[in-house]
mmCIF file of C-alpha atoms and ligand atoms in Angstrom:
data_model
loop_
_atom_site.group_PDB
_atom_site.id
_atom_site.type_symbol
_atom_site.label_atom_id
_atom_site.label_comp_id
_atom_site.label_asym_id
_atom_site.label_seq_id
_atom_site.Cartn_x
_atom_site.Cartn_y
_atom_site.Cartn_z
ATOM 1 C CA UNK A 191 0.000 0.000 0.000
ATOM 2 C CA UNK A 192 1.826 3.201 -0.978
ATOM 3 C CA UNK A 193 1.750 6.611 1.134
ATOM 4 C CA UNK A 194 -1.309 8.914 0.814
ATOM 5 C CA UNK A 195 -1.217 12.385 1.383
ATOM 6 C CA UNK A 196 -4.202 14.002 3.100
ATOM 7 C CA UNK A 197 -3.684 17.975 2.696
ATOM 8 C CA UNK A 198 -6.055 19.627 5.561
ATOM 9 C CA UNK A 199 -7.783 22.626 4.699
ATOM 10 C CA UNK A 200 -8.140 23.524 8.924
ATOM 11 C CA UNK A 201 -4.506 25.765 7.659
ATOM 12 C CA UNK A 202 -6.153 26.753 4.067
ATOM 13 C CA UNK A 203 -7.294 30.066 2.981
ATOM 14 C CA UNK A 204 -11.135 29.613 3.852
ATOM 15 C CA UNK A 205 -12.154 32.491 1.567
ATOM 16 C CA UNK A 206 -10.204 30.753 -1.165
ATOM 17 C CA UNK A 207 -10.972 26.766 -0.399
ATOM 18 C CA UNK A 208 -11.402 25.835 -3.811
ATOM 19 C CA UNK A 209 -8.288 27.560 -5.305
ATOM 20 C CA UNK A 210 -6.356 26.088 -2.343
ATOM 21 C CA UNK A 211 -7.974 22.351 -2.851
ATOM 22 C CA UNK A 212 -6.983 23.119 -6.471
ATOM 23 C CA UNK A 213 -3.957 23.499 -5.538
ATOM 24 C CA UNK A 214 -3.246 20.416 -3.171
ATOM 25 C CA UNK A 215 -4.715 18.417 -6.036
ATOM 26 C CA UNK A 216 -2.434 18.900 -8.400
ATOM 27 C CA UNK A 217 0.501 18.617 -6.091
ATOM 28 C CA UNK A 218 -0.580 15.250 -6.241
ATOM 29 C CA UNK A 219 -2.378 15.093 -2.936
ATOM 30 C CA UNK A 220 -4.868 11.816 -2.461
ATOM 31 C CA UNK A 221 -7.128 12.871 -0.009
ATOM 32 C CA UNK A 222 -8.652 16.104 1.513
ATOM 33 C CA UNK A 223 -8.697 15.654 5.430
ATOM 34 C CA UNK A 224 -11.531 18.200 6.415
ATOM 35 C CA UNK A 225 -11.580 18.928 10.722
ATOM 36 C CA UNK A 226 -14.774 19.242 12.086
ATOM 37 C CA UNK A 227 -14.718 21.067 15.636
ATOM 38 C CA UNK A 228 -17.839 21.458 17.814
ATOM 39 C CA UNK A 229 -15.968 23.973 20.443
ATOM 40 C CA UNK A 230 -16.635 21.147 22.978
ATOM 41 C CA UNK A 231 -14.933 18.140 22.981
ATOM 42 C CA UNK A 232 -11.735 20.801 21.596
ATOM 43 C CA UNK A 233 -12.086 24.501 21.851
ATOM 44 C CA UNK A 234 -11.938 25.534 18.428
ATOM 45 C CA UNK A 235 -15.087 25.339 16.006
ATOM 46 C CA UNK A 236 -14.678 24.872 12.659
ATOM 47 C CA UNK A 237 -17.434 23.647 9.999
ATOM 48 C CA UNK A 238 -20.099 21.637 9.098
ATOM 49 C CA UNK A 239 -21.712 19.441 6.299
ATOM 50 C CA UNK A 240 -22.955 22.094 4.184
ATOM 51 C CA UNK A 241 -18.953 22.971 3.616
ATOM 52 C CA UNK A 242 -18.111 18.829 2.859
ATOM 53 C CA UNK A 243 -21.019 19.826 0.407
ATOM 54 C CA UNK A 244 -19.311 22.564 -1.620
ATOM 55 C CA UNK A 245 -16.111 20.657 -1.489
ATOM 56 C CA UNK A 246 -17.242 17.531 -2.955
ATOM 57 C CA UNK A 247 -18.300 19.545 -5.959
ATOM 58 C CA UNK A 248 -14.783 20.992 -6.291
ATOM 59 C CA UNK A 249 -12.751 18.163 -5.939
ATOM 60 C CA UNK A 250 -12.630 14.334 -7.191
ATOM 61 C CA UNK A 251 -10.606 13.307 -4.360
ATOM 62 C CA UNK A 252 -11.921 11.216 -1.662
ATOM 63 C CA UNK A 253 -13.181 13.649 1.508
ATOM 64 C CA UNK A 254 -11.934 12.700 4.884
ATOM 65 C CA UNK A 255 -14.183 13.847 7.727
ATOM 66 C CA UNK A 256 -12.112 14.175 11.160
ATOM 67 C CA UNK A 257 -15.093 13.847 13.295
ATOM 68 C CA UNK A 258 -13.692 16.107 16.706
ATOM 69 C CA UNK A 259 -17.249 16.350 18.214
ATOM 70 C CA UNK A 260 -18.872 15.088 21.431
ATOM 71 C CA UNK A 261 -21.527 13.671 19.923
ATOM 72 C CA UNK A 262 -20.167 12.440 16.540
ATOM 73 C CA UNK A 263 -23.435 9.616 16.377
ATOM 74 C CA UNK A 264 -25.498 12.458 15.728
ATOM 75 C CA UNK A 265 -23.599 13.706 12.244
ATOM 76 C CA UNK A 266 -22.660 10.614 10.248
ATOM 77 C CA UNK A 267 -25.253 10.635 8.465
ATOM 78 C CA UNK A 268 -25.170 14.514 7.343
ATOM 79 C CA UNK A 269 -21.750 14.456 6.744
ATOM 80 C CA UNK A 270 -22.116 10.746 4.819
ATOM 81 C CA UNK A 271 -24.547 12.294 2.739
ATOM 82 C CA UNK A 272 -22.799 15.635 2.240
ATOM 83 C CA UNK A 273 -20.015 13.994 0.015
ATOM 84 C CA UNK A 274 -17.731 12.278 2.981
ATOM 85 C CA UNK A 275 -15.765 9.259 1.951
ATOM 86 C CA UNK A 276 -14.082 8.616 5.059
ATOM 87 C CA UNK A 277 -15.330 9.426 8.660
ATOM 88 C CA UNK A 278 -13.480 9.093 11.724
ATOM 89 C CA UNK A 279 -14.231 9.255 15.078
ATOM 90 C CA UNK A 280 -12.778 9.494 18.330
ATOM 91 C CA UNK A 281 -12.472 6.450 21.273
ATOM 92 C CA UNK A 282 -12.700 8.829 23.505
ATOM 93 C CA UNK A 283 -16.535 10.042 23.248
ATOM 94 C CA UNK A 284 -18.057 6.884 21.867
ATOM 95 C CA UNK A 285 -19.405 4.477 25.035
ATOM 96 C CA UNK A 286 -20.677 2.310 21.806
ATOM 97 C CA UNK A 287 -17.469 2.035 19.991
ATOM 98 C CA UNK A 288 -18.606 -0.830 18.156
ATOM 99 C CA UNK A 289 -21.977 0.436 17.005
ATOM 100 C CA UNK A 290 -20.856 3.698 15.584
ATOM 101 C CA UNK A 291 -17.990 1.660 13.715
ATOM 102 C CA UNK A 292 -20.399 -0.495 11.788
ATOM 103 C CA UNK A 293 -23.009 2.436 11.494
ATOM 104 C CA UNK A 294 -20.700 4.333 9.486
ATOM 105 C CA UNK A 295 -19.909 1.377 7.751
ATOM 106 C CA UNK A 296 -23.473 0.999 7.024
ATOM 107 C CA UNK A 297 -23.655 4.045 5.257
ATOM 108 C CA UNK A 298 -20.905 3.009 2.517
ATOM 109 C CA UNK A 299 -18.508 5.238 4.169
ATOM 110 C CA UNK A 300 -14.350 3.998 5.576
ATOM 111 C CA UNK A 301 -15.214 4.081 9.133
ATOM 112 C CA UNK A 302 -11.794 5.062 10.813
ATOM 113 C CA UNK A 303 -11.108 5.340 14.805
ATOM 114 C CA UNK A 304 -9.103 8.352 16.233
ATOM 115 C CA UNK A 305 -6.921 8.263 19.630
ATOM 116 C CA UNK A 306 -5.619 11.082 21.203
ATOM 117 C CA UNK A 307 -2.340 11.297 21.964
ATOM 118 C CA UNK A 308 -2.814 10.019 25.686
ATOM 119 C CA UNK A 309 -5.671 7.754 24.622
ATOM 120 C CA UNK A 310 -3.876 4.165 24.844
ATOM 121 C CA UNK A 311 -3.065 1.811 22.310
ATOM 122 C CA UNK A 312 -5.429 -0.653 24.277
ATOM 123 C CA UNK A 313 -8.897 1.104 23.589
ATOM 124 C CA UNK A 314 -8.773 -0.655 20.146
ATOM 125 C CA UNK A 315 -7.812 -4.044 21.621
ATOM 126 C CA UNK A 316 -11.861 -4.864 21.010
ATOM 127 C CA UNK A 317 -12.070 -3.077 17.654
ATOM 128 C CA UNK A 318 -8.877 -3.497 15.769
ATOM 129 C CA UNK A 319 -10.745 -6.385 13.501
ATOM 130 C CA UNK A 320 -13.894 -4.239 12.595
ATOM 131 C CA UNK A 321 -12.241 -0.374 11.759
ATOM 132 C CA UNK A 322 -10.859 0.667 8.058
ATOM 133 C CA UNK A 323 -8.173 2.832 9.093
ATOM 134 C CA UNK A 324 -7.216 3.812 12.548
ATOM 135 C CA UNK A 325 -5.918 7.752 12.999
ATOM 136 C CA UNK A 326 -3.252 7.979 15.279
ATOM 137 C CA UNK A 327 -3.264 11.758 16.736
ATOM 138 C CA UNK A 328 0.133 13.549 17.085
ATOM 139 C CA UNK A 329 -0.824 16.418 18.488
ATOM 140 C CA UNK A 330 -3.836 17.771 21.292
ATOM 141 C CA UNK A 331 -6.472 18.116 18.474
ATOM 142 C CA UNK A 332 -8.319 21.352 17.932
ATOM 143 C CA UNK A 333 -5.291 23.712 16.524
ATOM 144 C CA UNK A 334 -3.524 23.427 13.519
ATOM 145 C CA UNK A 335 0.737 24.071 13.735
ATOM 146 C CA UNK A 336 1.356 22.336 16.852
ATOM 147 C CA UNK A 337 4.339 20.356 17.582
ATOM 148 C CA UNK A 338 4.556 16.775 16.593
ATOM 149 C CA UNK A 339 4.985 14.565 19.992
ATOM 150 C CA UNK A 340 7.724 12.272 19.847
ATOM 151 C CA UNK A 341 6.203 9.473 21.229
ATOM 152 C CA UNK A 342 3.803 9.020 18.695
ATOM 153 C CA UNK A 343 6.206 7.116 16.267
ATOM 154 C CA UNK A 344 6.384 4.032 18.727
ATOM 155 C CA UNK A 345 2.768 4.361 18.680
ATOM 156 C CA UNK A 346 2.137 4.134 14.998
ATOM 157 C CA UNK A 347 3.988 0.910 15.574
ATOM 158 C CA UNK A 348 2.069 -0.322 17.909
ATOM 159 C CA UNK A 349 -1.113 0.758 16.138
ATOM 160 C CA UNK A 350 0.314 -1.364 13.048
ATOM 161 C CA UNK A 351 1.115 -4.280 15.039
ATOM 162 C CA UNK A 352 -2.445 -4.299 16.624
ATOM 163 C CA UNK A 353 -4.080 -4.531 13.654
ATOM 164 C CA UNK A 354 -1.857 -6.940 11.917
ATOM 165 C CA UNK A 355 -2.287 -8.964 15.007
ATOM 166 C CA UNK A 356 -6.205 -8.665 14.532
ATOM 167 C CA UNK A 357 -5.725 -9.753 10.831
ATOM 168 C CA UNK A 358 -6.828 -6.039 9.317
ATOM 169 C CA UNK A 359 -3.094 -6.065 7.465
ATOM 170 C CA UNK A 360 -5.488 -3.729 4.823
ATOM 171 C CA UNK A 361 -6.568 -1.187 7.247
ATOM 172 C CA UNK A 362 -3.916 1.816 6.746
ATOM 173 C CA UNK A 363 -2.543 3.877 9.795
ATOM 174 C CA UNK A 364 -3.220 7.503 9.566
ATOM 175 C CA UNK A 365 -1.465 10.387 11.567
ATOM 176 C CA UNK A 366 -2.162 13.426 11.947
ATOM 177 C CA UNK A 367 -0.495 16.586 13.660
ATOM 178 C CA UNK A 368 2.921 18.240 13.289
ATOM 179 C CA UNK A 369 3.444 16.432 9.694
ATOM 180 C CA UNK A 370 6.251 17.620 7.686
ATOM 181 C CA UNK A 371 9.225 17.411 6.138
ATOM 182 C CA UNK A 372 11.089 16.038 8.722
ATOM 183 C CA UNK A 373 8.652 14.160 10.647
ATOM 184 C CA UNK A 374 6.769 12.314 7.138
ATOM 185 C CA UNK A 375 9.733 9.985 6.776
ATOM 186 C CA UNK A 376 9.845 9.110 10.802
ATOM 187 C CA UNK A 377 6.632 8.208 10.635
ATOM 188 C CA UNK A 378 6.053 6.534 7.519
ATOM 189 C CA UNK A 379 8.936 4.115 8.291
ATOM 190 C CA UNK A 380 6.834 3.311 11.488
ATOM 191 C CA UNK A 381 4.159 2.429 9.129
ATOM 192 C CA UNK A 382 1.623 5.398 8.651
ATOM 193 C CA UNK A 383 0.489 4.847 5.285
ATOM 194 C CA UNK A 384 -2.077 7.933 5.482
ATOM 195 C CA UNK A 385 -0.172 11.564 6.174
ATOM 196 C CA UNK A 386 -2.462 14.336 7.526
ATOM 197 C CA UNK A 387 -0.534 17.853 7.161
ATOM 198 C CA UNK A 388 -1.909 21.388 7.517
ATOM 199 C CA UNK A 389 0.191 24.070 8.140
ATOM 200 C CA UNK A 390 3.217 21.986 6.243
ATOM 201 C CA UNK A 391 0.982 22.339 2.839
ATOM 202 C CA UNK A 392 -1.176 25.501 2.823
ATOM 203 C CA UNK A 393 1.046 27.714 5.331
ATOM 204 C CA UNK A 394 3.480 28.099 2.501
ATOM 205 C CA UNK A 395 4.044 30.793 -0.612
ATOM 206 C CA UNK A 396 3.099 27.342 -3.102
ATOM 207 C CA UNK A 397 0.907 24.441 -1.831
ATOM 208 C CA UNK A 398 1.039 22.587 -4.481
ATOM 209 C CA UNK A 399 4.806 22.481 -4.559
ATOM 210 C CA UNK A 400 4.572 21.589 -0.491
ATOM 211 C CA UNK A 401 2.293 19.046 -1.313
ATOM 212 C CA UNK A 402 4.591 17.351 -3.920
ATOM 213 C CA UNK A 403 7.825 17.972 -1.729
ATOM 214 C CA UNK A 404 5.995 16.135 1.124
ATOM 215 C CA UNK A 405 4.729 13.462 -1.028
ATOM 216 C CA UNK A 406 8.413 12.640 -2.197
ATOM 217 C CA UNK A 407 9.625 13.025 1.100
ATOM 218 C CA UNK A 408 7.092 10.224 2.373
ATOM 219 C CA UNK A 409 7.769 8.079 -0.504
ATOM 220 C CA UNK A 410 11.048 7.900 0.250
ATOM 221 C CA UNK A 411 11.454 6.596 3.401
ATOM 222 C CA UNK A 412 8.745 4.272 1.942
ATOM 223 C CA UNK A 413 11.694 3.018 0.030
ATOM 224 C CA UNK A 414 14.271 2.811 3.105
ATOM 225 C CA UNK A 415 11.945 0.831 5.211
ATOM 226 C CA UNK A 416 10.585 -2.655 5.714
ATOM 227 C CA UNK A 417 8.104 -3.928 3.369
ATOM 228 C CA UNK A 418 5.998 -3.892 6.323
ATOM 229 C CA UNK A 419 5.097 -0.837 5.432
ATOM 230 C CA UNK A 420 1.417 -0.522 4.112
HETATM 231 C C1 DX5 B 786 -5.758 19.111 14.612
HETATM 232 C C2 DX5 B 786 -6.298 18.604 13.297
HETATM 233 C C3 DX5 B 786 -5.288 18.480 12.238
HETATM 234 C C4 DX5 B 786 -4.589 19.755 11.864
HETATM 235 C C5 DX5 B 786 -3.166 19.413 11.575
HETATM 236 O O1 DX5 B 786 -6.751 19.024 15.571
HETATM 237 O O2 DX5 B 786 -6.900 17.331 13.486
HETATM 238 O O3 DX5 B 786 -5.813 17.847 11.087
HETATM 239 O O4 DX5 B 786 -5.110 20.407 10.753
HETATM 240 O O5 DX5 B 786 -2.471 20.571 11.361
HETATM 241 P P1 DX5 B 786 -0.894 20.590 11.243
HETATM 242 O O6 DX5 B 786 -0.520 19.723 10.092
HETATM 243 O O7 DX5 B 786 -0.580 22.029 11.023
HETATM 244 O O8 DX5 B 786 -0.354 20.068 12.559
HETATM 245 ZN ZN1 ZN B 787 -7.515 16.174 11.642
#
């Protein structure tokens, strides 16, 4: 499974989100990650469907709806129907793990499974076999151009292990927070195959160009590493 680059717009020009998809796009990005904040379960509040809406009519790429909401149950549907190809959710707000999982499933969406960064591996010990993808957060969510935390590269592992273990060898590892140049390779040779960057791609004079230089840095240490690597 080769490296994916997921561009997220929470670090794009929002009065420009088209140009700036555009732009992503044709740096050869795979996937748009969109962050949805409620301002609860993190403090910053971002958008809703009606915004997955307008972007699935600008872009062919496959939409990737970071769920950060308390109540992310309520919303699958909207933002399924909206355009969303992927939808992930956080451990930490869902009692009925399982449910939601399959639910989103359901709906002909990649259901994916987000843990915090001191969320533990463990909380998918029950799940591992049922999720698409699992996204590993790097960073606190609810700000873009944070710092990536070191110990989230032994945690990729672990993540990859897990699911290996569980016999989901398909189901890719995504991170997300404090991607770039530097940290892409690290964490791609620890076997994230999906890389979520923000400020790295549209906090730059030439996205497209960041989004190409981070692709080749990615696919690189694709090259160096163990074919383990998915
Ligand atoms: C943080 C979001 C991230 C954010 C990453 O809560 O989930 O997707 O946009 O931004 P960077 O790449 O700037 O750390
Ligand atoms: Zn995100």
């Amino acid at each position: 499974m080769s490296v994916r680059i997921a561009p997220s717009i929470l670090s794009a020009d929002f009065a420009r989100l088209g140009e700036e998809v555009a732009a992503a796009e044709r740096g050869g990005a795979d996937l748009i990650h969109v962050d949805v904040m409620d301002g609860h379960f993190v403090p910053n509040i971002t958008i809703g469907p009606n915004v997955v809406r307008a972007l699935a009519r600008v872009t062919r790429l496959p939409l990737d709806v970071h769920l950060m909401i308390t109540d992310p149950d309520r919303y699958i549907e909207p933002f399924r129907d909206a355009g969303a190809s992927m939808i992930s959710v956080h451990v930490e707000v869902l009692p009925h793990l399982h449910r939601t999982v399959h639910a989103i499933k359901t709906l002909g969406a990649k259901a994916g499974v987000v843990l915090n960064p001191s969320t533990p591996v463990s909380a998918l010990d029950e799940i591992a076999e049922d999720v698409s993808f699992v996204l590993v957060m790097s960073v606190n969510p609810g700000f873009g151009g944070q710092t990536f935390i070191p110990r989230s590269e032994s945690k990729v592992r672990a993540v990859r292990a897990l699911l290996d273990r569980a016999g989901n060898r398909e189901a890719p590892v995504e991170i997300d927070g404090g991607i770039d140049l530097t940290t892409a390779p690290r964490v791609v040779a620890a076997g994230a195959s999906i890389l979520v960057a923000g400020s790295a791609i549209f906090h730059t004079q030439d996205p497209e160009r960041a989004t190409r230089d981070l692709k080749a840095a990615a696919a690189g240490a694709r090259g160096a590493s163990s074919p383990a690597v998915r």
